[in-house]
């Protein structure tokens, strides 16, 4: 890429024109600079376009004519970080320059020849424009302590209007990520160990003892006297004291045998009398 400065006439300020030796690639300049291409960079494309027009045009004459033009304006560096000059814009600029050259290479049907040249150049060209003096706008910074509005106490206001203390919040980042509250601590809550299935009502006992604890009294161990109302064996039966041997016949048993013998004797006597009569 080659650059040249041309001074305008009169009192106008100097304008810079950047001339590129190729119709492809990139051109770096200052915002507002004019961009042009050397006609020699599109000589082959113009020659091919004229030959492919299907007219009596002489492509070599058209190519030589456009190569004599060393500054064909095609665009301007934008007031931004970058931009582009499309192939269509370059093709149109080359068409205009070739039409103004007055070459005999266009033949008799010069309009058809120019259309073919424009389309051929448009397909083979395209420039990227870069502004070397572009400065990106600064991002507004986050207000610090010095930027606190007058009358502000540094505490947040809830929707209800009450202020809250934010001293326990984690600070946010410079990229705009907001702060966050610290995680809650649940380590002081007693829970059953993993793998122990217990009823919901006994997961958190008042005395702090979980089911299956070896230190807690178990069912069926020892006398129930002295045990609390919440820990006892199933049932409340107790054996009666007895001084007799386990094989002695007690008085109720003797009375039952005597009554049974009397009833049996009466039945036999009644049966015998009925048979005799």
mmCIF file of C-alpha atoms in Angstrom:
data_model
loop_
_atom_site.group_PDB
_atom_site.id
_atom_site.type_symbol
_atom_site.label_atom_id
_atom_site.label_comp_id
_atom_site.label_asym_id
_atom_site.label_seq_id
_atom_site.Cartn_x
_atom_site.Cartn_y
_atom_site.Cartn_z
ATOM 1 C CA UNK A 1 0.000 0.000 0.000
ATOM 2 C CA UNK A 2 1.360 3.393 -0.962
ATOM 3 C CA UNK A 3 0.052 6.722 0.367
ATOM 4 C CA UNK A 4 0.148 10.140 -1.253
ATOM 5 C CA UNK A 5 -0.931 13.547 -0.024
ATOM 6 C CA UNK A 6 -2.616 15.978 -2.382
ATOM 7 C CA UNK A 7 -3.238 19.620 -1.471
ATOM 8 C CA UNK A 8 -6.631 20.978 -2.457
ATOM 9 C CA UNK A 9 -6.950 24.379 -4.104
ATOM 10 C CA UNK A 10 -8.207 27.527 -2.421
ATOM 11 C CA UNK A 11 -8.399 27.867 1.359
ATOM 12 C CA UNK A 12 -9.548 24.332 2.062
ATOM 13 C CA UNK A 13 -7.477 22.261 4.467
ATOM 14 C CA UNK A 14 -5.147 19.575 3.177
ATOM 15 C CA UNK A 15 -6.800 16.229 2.487
ATOM 16 C CA UNK A 16 -4.920 12.909 2.548
ATOM 17 C CA UNK A 17 -5.558 10.198 -0.019
ATOM 18 C CA UNK A 18 -4.285 6.687 0.625
ATOM 19 C CA UNK A 19 -3.485 4.785 -2.592
ATOM 20 C CA UNK A 20 -3.387 0.992 -2.356
ATOM 21 C CA UNK A 21 -1.348 -1.102 -4.806
ATOM 22 C CA UNK A 22 -3.892 -3.923 -4.448
ATOM 23 C CA UNK A 23 -7.663 -4.118 -4.620
ATOM 24 C CA UNK A 24 -7.697 -6.709 -1.814
ATOM 25 C CA UNK A 25 -6.320 -6.797 1.740
ATOM 26 C CA UNK A 26 -6.402 -3.966 4.290
ATOM 27 C CA UNK A 27 -5.576 -0.257 4.378
ATOM 28 C CA UNK A 28 -4.712 1.597 7.598
ATOM 29 C CA UNK A 29 -5.133 5.352 7.809
ATOM 30 C CA UNK A 30 -6.658 8.160 9.838
ATOM 31 C CA UNK A 31 -10.373 8.651 10.226
ATOM 32 C CA UNK A 32 -11.681 10.663 7.255
ATOM 33 C CA UNK A 33 -8.805 9.808 4.888
ATOM 34 C CA UNK A 34 -9.756 9.107 1.276
ATOM 35 C CA UNK A 35 -8.883 5.640 -0.062
ATOM 36 C CA UNK A 36 -7.988 4.915 -3.715
ATOM 37 C CA UNK A 37 -6.500 2.042 -5.688
ATOM 38 C CA UNK A 38 -3.854 2.010 -8.390
ATOM 39 C CA UNK A 39 -5.351 1.152 -11.783
ATOM 40 C CA UNK A 40 -2.528 -1.306 -12.375
ATOM 41 C CA UNK A 41 -3.903 -3.505 -9.544
ATOM 42 C CA UNK A 42 -7.041 -4.248 -11.602
ATOM 43 C CA UNK A 43 -5.455 -4.385 -15.066
ATOM 44 C CA UNK A 44 -5.821 -8.164 -15.369
ATOM 45 C CA UNK A 45 -9.424 -8.123 -14.144
ATOM 46 C CA UNK A 46 -10.356 -5.361 -16.594
ATOM 47 C CA UNK A 47 -8.699 -7.220 -19.481
ATOM 48 C CA UNK A 48 -10.544 -10.438 -18.649
ATOM 49 C CA UNK A 49 -13.844 -8.602 -18.229
ATOM 50 C CA UNK A 50 -13.551 -6.893 -21.590
ATOM 51 C CA UNK A 51 -12.596 -10.120 -23.362
ATOM 52 C CA UNK A 52 -15.518 -11.997 -21.771
ATOM 53 C CA UNK A 53 -18.075 -9.340 -22.756
ATOM 54 C CA UNK A 54 -18.869 -11.116 -26.055
ATOM 55 C CA UNK A 55 -18.340 -7.934 -28.055
ATOM 56 C CA UNK A 56 -15.582 -6.780 -30.374
ATOM 57 C CA UNK A 57 -13.847 -5.085 -27.410
ATOM 58 C CA UNK A 58 -10.080 -5.449 -27.164
ATOM 59 C CA UNK A 59 -9.280 -6.417 -23.595
ATOM 60 C CA UNK A 60 -5.611 -5.528 -23.712
ATOM 61 C CA UNK A 61 -6.433 -1.982 -24.786
ATOM 62 C CA UNK A 62 -8.923 -1.620 -21.907
ATOM 63 C CA UNK A 63 -6.386 -3.039 -19.427
ATOM 64 C CA UNK A 64 -3.614 -0.725 -20.564
ATOM 65 C CA UNK A 65 -5.993 2.247 -20.363
ATOM 66 C CA UNK A 66 -7.037 1.573 -16.732
ATOM 67 C CA UNK A 67 -3.422 0.938 -15.693
ATOM 68 C CA UNK A 68 -2.551 4.544 -16.609
ATOM 69 C CA UNK A 69 -4.883 5.771 -13.845
ATOM 70 C CA UNK A 70 -2.854 5.552 -10.623
ATOM 71 C CA UNK A 71 -5.556 6.824 -8.248
ATOM 72 C CA UNK A 72 -9.108 5.519 -8.546
ATOM 73 C CA UNK A 73 -11.169 6.700 -5.505
ATOM 74 C CA UNK A 74 -13.091 3.844 -3.899
ATOM 75 C CA UNK A 75 -14.010 4.973 -0.349
ATOM 76 C CA UNK A 76 -13.099 6.692 2.907
ATOM 77 C CA UNK A 77 -11.745 5.581 6.314
ATOM 78 C CA UNK A 78 -14.778 5.641 8.639
ATOM 79 C CA UNK A 79 -15.035 7.377 12.002
ATOM 80 C CA UNK A 80 -14.857 4.029 13.722
ATOM 81 C CA UNK A 81 -12.380 1.268 14.467
ATOM 82 C CA UNK A 82 -12.747 -0.123 10.971
ATOM 83 C CA UNK A 83 -14.901 -0.620 7.915
ATOM 84 C CA UNK A 84 -14.762 -2.040 4.414
ATOM 85 C CA UNK A 85 -14.933 -1.194 0.721
ATOM 86 C CA UNK A 86 -16.975 -3.890 -0.965
ATOM 87 C CA UNK A 87 -16.105 -5.452 -4.298
ATOM 88 C CA UNK A 88 -19.255 -3.921 -5.785
ATOM 89 C CA UNK A 89 -18.065 -0.405 -4.834
ATOM 90 C CA UNK A 90 -14.633 -1.015 -6.369
ATOM 91 C CA UNK A 91 -16.192 -2.444 -9.546
ATOM 92 C CA UNK A 92 -18.399 0.609 -9.933
ATOM 93 C CA UNK A 93 -15.432 2.973 -9.421
ATOM 94 C CA UNK A 94 -13.345 1.112 -12.027
ATOM 95 C CA UNK A 95 -16.267 1.209 -14.493
ATOM 96 C CA UNK A 96 -16.511 4.982 -14.116
ATOM 97 C CA UNK A 97 -12.751 5.452 -14.528
ATOM 98 C CA UNK A 98 -12.676 3.204 -17.612
ATOM 99 C CA UNK A 99 -15.643 4.984 -19.213
ATOM 100 C CA UNK A 100 -13.940 8.360 -18.706
ATOM 101 C CA UNK A 101 -10.682 7.140 -20.229
ATOM 102 C CA UNK A 102 -12.064 7.238 -23.801
ATOM 103 C CA UNK A 103 -10.262 4.040 -24.796
ATOM 104 C CA UNK A 104 -11.071 2.305 -28.099
ATOM 105 C CA UNK A 105 -10.788 -1.015 -26.321
ATOM 106 C CA UNK A 106 -14.461 -0.855 -25.286
ATOM 107 C CA UNK A 107 -15.575 -1.615 -28.812
ATOM 108 C CA UNK A 108 -18.903 -0.627 -30.315
ATOM 109 C CA UNK A 109 -21.191 -2.009 -27.554
ATOM 110 C CA UNK A 110 -19.276 -0.218 -24.822
ATOM 111 C CA UNK A 111 -22.148 -0.439 -22.235
ATOM 112 C CA UNK A 112 -22.125 -4.247 -22.373
ATOM 113 C CA UNK A 113 -18.351 -4.257 -22.089
ATOM 114 C CA UNK A 114 -18.442 -1.955 -19.042
ATOM 115 C CA UNK A 115 -21.026 -4.224 -17.358
ATOM 116 C CA UNK A 116 -18.764 -7.240 -17.856
ATOM 117 C CA UNK A 117 -15.725 -5.372 -16.514
ATOM 118 C CA UNK A 118 -17.648 -4.133 -13.455
ATOM 119 C CA UNK A 119 -18.898 -7.624 -12.563
ATOM 120 C CA UNK A 120 -15.448 -9.181 -12.993
ATOM 121 C CA UNK A 121 -13.768 -6.565 -10.773
ATOM 122 C CA UNK A 122 -16.528 -6.837 -8.136
ATOM 123 C CA UNK A 123 -15.942 -10.588 -7.792
ATOM 124 C CA UNK A 124 -12.174 -10.253 -7.401
ATOM 125 C CA UNK A 125 -11.798 -7.205 -5.128
ATOM 126 C CA UNK A 126 -12.587 -6.065 -1.570
ATOM 127 C CA UNK A 127 -10.719 -3.885 0.962
ATOM 128 C CA UNK A 128 -10.729 -3.690 4.767
ATOM 129 C CA UNK A 129 -10.258 -0.181 6.209
ATOM 130 C CA UNK A 130 -8.658 0.379 9.632
ATOM 131 C CA UNK A 131 -8.559 3.685 11.552
ATOM 132 C CA UNK A 132 -5.202 4.018 13.304
ATOM 133 C CA UNK A 133 -6.270 7.001 15.426
ATOM 134 C CA UNK A 134 -9.524 5.491 16.685
ATOM 135 C CA UNK A 135 -9.942 5.550 20.485
ATOM 136 C CA UNK A 136 -12.697 3.454 22.020
ATOM 137 C CA UNK A 137 -15.016 5.397 24.344
ATOM 138 C CA UNK A 138 -14.180 4.862 27.989
ATOM 139 C CA UNK A 139 -16.592 2.786 30.073
ATOM 140 C CA UNK A 140 -18.115 4.758 32.981
ATOM 141 C CA UNK A 141 -16.451 3.549 36.190
ATOM 142 C CA UNK A 142 -18.310 2.256 39.205
ATOM 143 C CA UNK A 143 -18.726 4.986 41.854
ATOM 144 C CA UNK A 144 -16.438 4.406 44.835
ATOM 145 C CA UNK A 145 -16.577 5.819 48.350
ATOM 146 C CA UNK A 146 -15.894 9.280 46.992
ATOM 147 C CA UNK A 147 -18.824 8.924 44.605
ATOM 148 C CA UNK A 148 -21.395 8.222 47.318
ATOM 149 C CA UNK A 149 -24.283 10.697 46.944
ATOM 150 C CA UNK A 150 -24.541 13.354 49.603
ATOM 151 C CA UNK A 151 -26.659 12.233 52.517
ATOM 152 C CA UNK A 152 -26.096 8.542 51.850
ATOM 153 C CA UNK A 153 -25.129 6.479 54.905
ATOM 154 C CA UNK A 154 -23.668 3.565 52.901
ATOM 155 C CA UNK A 155 -26.454 1.160 53.868
ATOM 156 C CA UNK A 156 -28.920 -0.377 51.489
ATOM 157 C CA UNK A 157 -32.609 0.370 51.568
ATOM 158 C CA UNK A 158 -35.088 -2.471 51.361
ATOM 159 C CA UNK A 159 -38.380 -2.159 49.477
ATOM 160 C CA UNK A 160 -40.083 -1.353 52.760
ATOM 161 C CA UNK A 161 -37.789 1.571 53.369
ATOM 162 C CA UNK A 162 -35.709 0.066 56.186
ATOM 163 C CA UNK A 163 -31.937 0.246 55.934
ATOM 164 C CA UNK A 164 -29.792 -2.852 56.354
ATOM 165 C CA UNK A 165 -26.185 -3.424 57.364
ATOM 166 C CA UNK A 166 -24.122 -4.704 54.434
ATOM 167 C CA UNK A 167 -20.866 -5.247 56.348
ATOM 168 C CA UNK A 168 -21.133 -9.038 56.098
ATOM 169 C CA UNK A 169 -21.538 -9.124 52.316
ATOM 170 C CA UNK A 170 -18.788 -10.302 49.988
ATOM 171 C CA UNK A 171 -17.661 -7.416 47.697
ATOM 172 C CA UNK A 172 -18.482 -7.551 43.984
ATOM 173 C CA UNK A 173 -15.989 -7.488 41.113
ATOM 174 C CA UNK A 174 -14.877 -4.594 38.935
ATOM 175 C CA UNK A 175 -16.599 -6.141 35.912
ATOM 176 C CA UNK A 176 -20.012 -5.435 37.342
ATOM 177 C CA UNK A 177 -20.695 -8.673 39.234
ATOM 178 C CA UNK A 178 -22.719 -7.880 42.345
ATOM 179 C CA UNK A 179 -21.810 -8.889 45.899
ATOM 180 C CA UNK A 180 -23.214 -11.943 47.642
ATOM 181 C CA UNK A 181 -24.126 -12.922 51.198
ATOM 182 C CA UNK A 182 -21.955 -15.522 53.021
ATOM 183 C CA UNK A 183 -23.253 -19.098 53.147
ATOM 184 C CA UNK A 184 -25.252 -20.111 56.213
ATOM 185 C CA UNK A 185 -23.641 -22.431 58.804
ATOM 186 C CA UNK A 186 -25.752 -25.505 59.659
ATOM 187 C CA UNK A 187 -23.032 -27.429 61.500
ATOM 188 C CA UNK A 188 -24.699 -27.008 64.922
ATOM 189 C CA UNK A 189 -27.884 -28.933 64.086
ATOM 190 C CA UNK A 190 -27.846 -32.592 65.350
ATOM 191 C CA UNK A 191 -28.730 -35.172 62.715
ATOM 192 C CA UNK A 192 -28.738 -38.942 62.401
ATOM 193 C CA UNK A 193 -25.697 -40.594 60.858
ATOM 194 C CA UNK A 194 -25.811 -41.790 57.268
ATOM 195 C CA UNK A 195 -27.492 -45.154 56.762
ATOM 196 C CA UNK A 196 -29.648 -44.934 59.926
ATOM 197 C CA UNK A 197 -33.376 -44.950 59.134
ATOM 198 C CA UNK A 198 -35.382 -43.499 62.024
ATOM 199 C CA UNK A 199 -38.896 -42.186 62.410
ATOM 200 C CA UNK A 200 -39.343 -38.447 61.830
ATOM 201 C CA UNK A 201 -40.448 -37.936 65.433
ATOM 202 C CA UNK A 202 -37.204 -39.193 66.946
ATOM 203 C CA UNK A 203 -34.643 -37.689 64.565
ATOM 204 C CA UNK A 204 -33.959 -34.792 66.918
ATOM 205 C CA UNK A 205 -34.687 -36.030 70.522
ATOM 206 C CA UNK A 206 -34.770 -33.567 73.335
ATOM 207 C CA UNK A 207 -32.029 -35.314 75.328
ATOM 208 C CA UNK A 208 -29.673 -35.348 72.333
ATOM 209 C CA UNK A 209 -29.475 -39.187 72.189
ATOM 210 C CA UNK A 210 -30.109 -40.811 68.841
ATOM 211 C CA UNK A 211 -31.690 -44.283 68.422
ATOM 212 C CA UNK A 212 -29.118 -47.067 68.553
ATOM 213 C CA UNK A 213 -26.808 -45.205 70.943
ATOM 214 C CA UNK A 214 -24.972 -47.753 73.140
ATOM 215 C CA UNK A 215 -25.097 -45.391 76.129
ATOM 216 C CA UNK A 216 -28.931 -45.326 76.140
ATOM 217 C CA UNK A 217 -30.869 -48.032 78.086
ATOM 218 C CA UNK A 218 -32.139 -50.753 75.740
ATOM 219 C CA UNK A 219 -35.459 -52.622 75.912
ATOM 220 C CA UNK A 220 -35.420 -55.830 77.971
ATOM 221 C CA UNK A 221 -32.331 -54.995 80.032
ATOM 222 C CA UNK A 222 -32.718 -55.321 83.852
ATOM 223 C CA UNK A 223 -35.561 -54.236 86.108
ATOM 224 C CA UNK A 224 -37.819 -51.416 84.972
ATOM 225 C CA UNK A 225 -37.658 -49.725 88.335
ATOM 226 C CA UNK A 226 -35.847 -46.456 88.108
ATOM 227 C CA UNK A 227 -36.378 -46.157 84.338
ATOM 228 C CA UNK A 228 -37.945 -43.046 82.940
ATOM 229 C CA UNK A 229 -41.453 -42.944 81.567
ATOM 230 C CA UNK A 230 -40.087 -42.563 78.042
ATOM 231 C CA UNK A 231 -37.860 -45.714 78.204
ATOM 232 C CA UNK A 232 -39.496 -48.999 79.342
ATOM 233 C CA UNK A 233 -40.130 -52.571 78.209
ATOM 234 C CA UNK A 234 -43.298 -53.512 76.415
ATOM 235 C CA UNK A 235 -46.091 -54.318 78.945
ATOM 236 C CA UNK A 236 -46.111 -53.826 82.702
ATOM 237 C CA UNK A 237 -46.746 -57.369 84.075
ATOM 238 C CA UNK A 238 -45.047 -58.653 87.265
ATOM 239 C CA UNK A 239 -44.976 -62.137 88.812
ATOM 240 C CA UNK A 240 -46.733 -62.837 92.185
ATOM 241 C CA UNK A 241 -44.672 -64.075 95.079
ATOM 242 C CA UNK A 242 -45.289 -67.711 96.204
ATOM 243 C CA UNK A 243 -43.671 -69.757 99.032
ATOM 244 C CA UNK A 244 -45.048 -73.149 97.916
ATOM 245 C CA UNK A 245 -43.387 -75.589 95.653
ATOM 246 C CA UNK A 246 -44.303 -75.563 92.027
ATOM 247 C CA UNK A 247 -45.746 -79.185 92.208
ATOM 248 C CA UNK A 248 -48.106 -78.719 95.213
ATOM 249 C CA UNK A 249 -51.891 -79.188 94.695
ATOM 250 C CA UNK A 250 -53.672 -76.110 95.929
ATOM 251 C CA UNK A 251 -57.126 -75.934 97.586
ATOM 252 C CA UNK A 252 -58.956 -74.625 94.548
ATOM 253 C CA UNK A 253 -57.859 -77.652 92.592
ATOM 254 C CA UNK A 254 -59.165 -80.055 95.299
ATOM 255 C CA UNK A 255 -62.523 -78.328 95.452
ATOM 256 C CA UNK A 256 -62.845 -78.531 91.675
ATOM 257 C CA UNK A 257 -62.132 -82.289 91.749
ATOM 258 C CA UNK A 258 -64.709 -82.925 94.511
ATOM 259 C CA UNK A 259 -67.420 -80.949 92.714
ATOM 260 C CA UNK A 260 -66.661 -82.762 89.462
ATOM 261 C CA UNK A 261 -66.885 -86.168 91.240
ATOM 262 C CA UNK A 262 -70.243 -85.286 92.800
ATOM 263 C CA UNK A 263 -71.716 -84.163 89.510
ATOM 264 C CA UNK A 264 -70.477 -87.329 87.815
ATOM 265 C CA UNK A 265 -71.993 -89.566 90.533
ATOM 266 C CA UNK A 266 -75.346 -87.837 90.184
ATOM 267 C CA UNK A 267 -75.374 -88.311 86.445
ATOM 268 C CA UNK A 268 -74.519 -92.011 86.761
ATOM 269 C CA UNK A 269 -77.281 -92.570 89.372
ATOM 270 C CA UNK A 270 -79.838 -90.853 87.154
ATOM 271 C CA UNK A 271 -78.788 -92.951 84.174
ATOM 272 C CA UNK A 272 -79.006 -96.235 86.137
ATOM 273 C CA UNK A 273 -82.465 -95.486 87.531
ATOM 274 C CA UNK A 274 -83.795 -94.679 84.076
ATOM 275 C CA UNK A 275 -82.459 -97.925 82.670
ATOM 276 C CA UNK A 276 -84.011 -99.944 85.529
ATOM 277 C CA UNK A 277 -87.438 -98.401 85.157
#
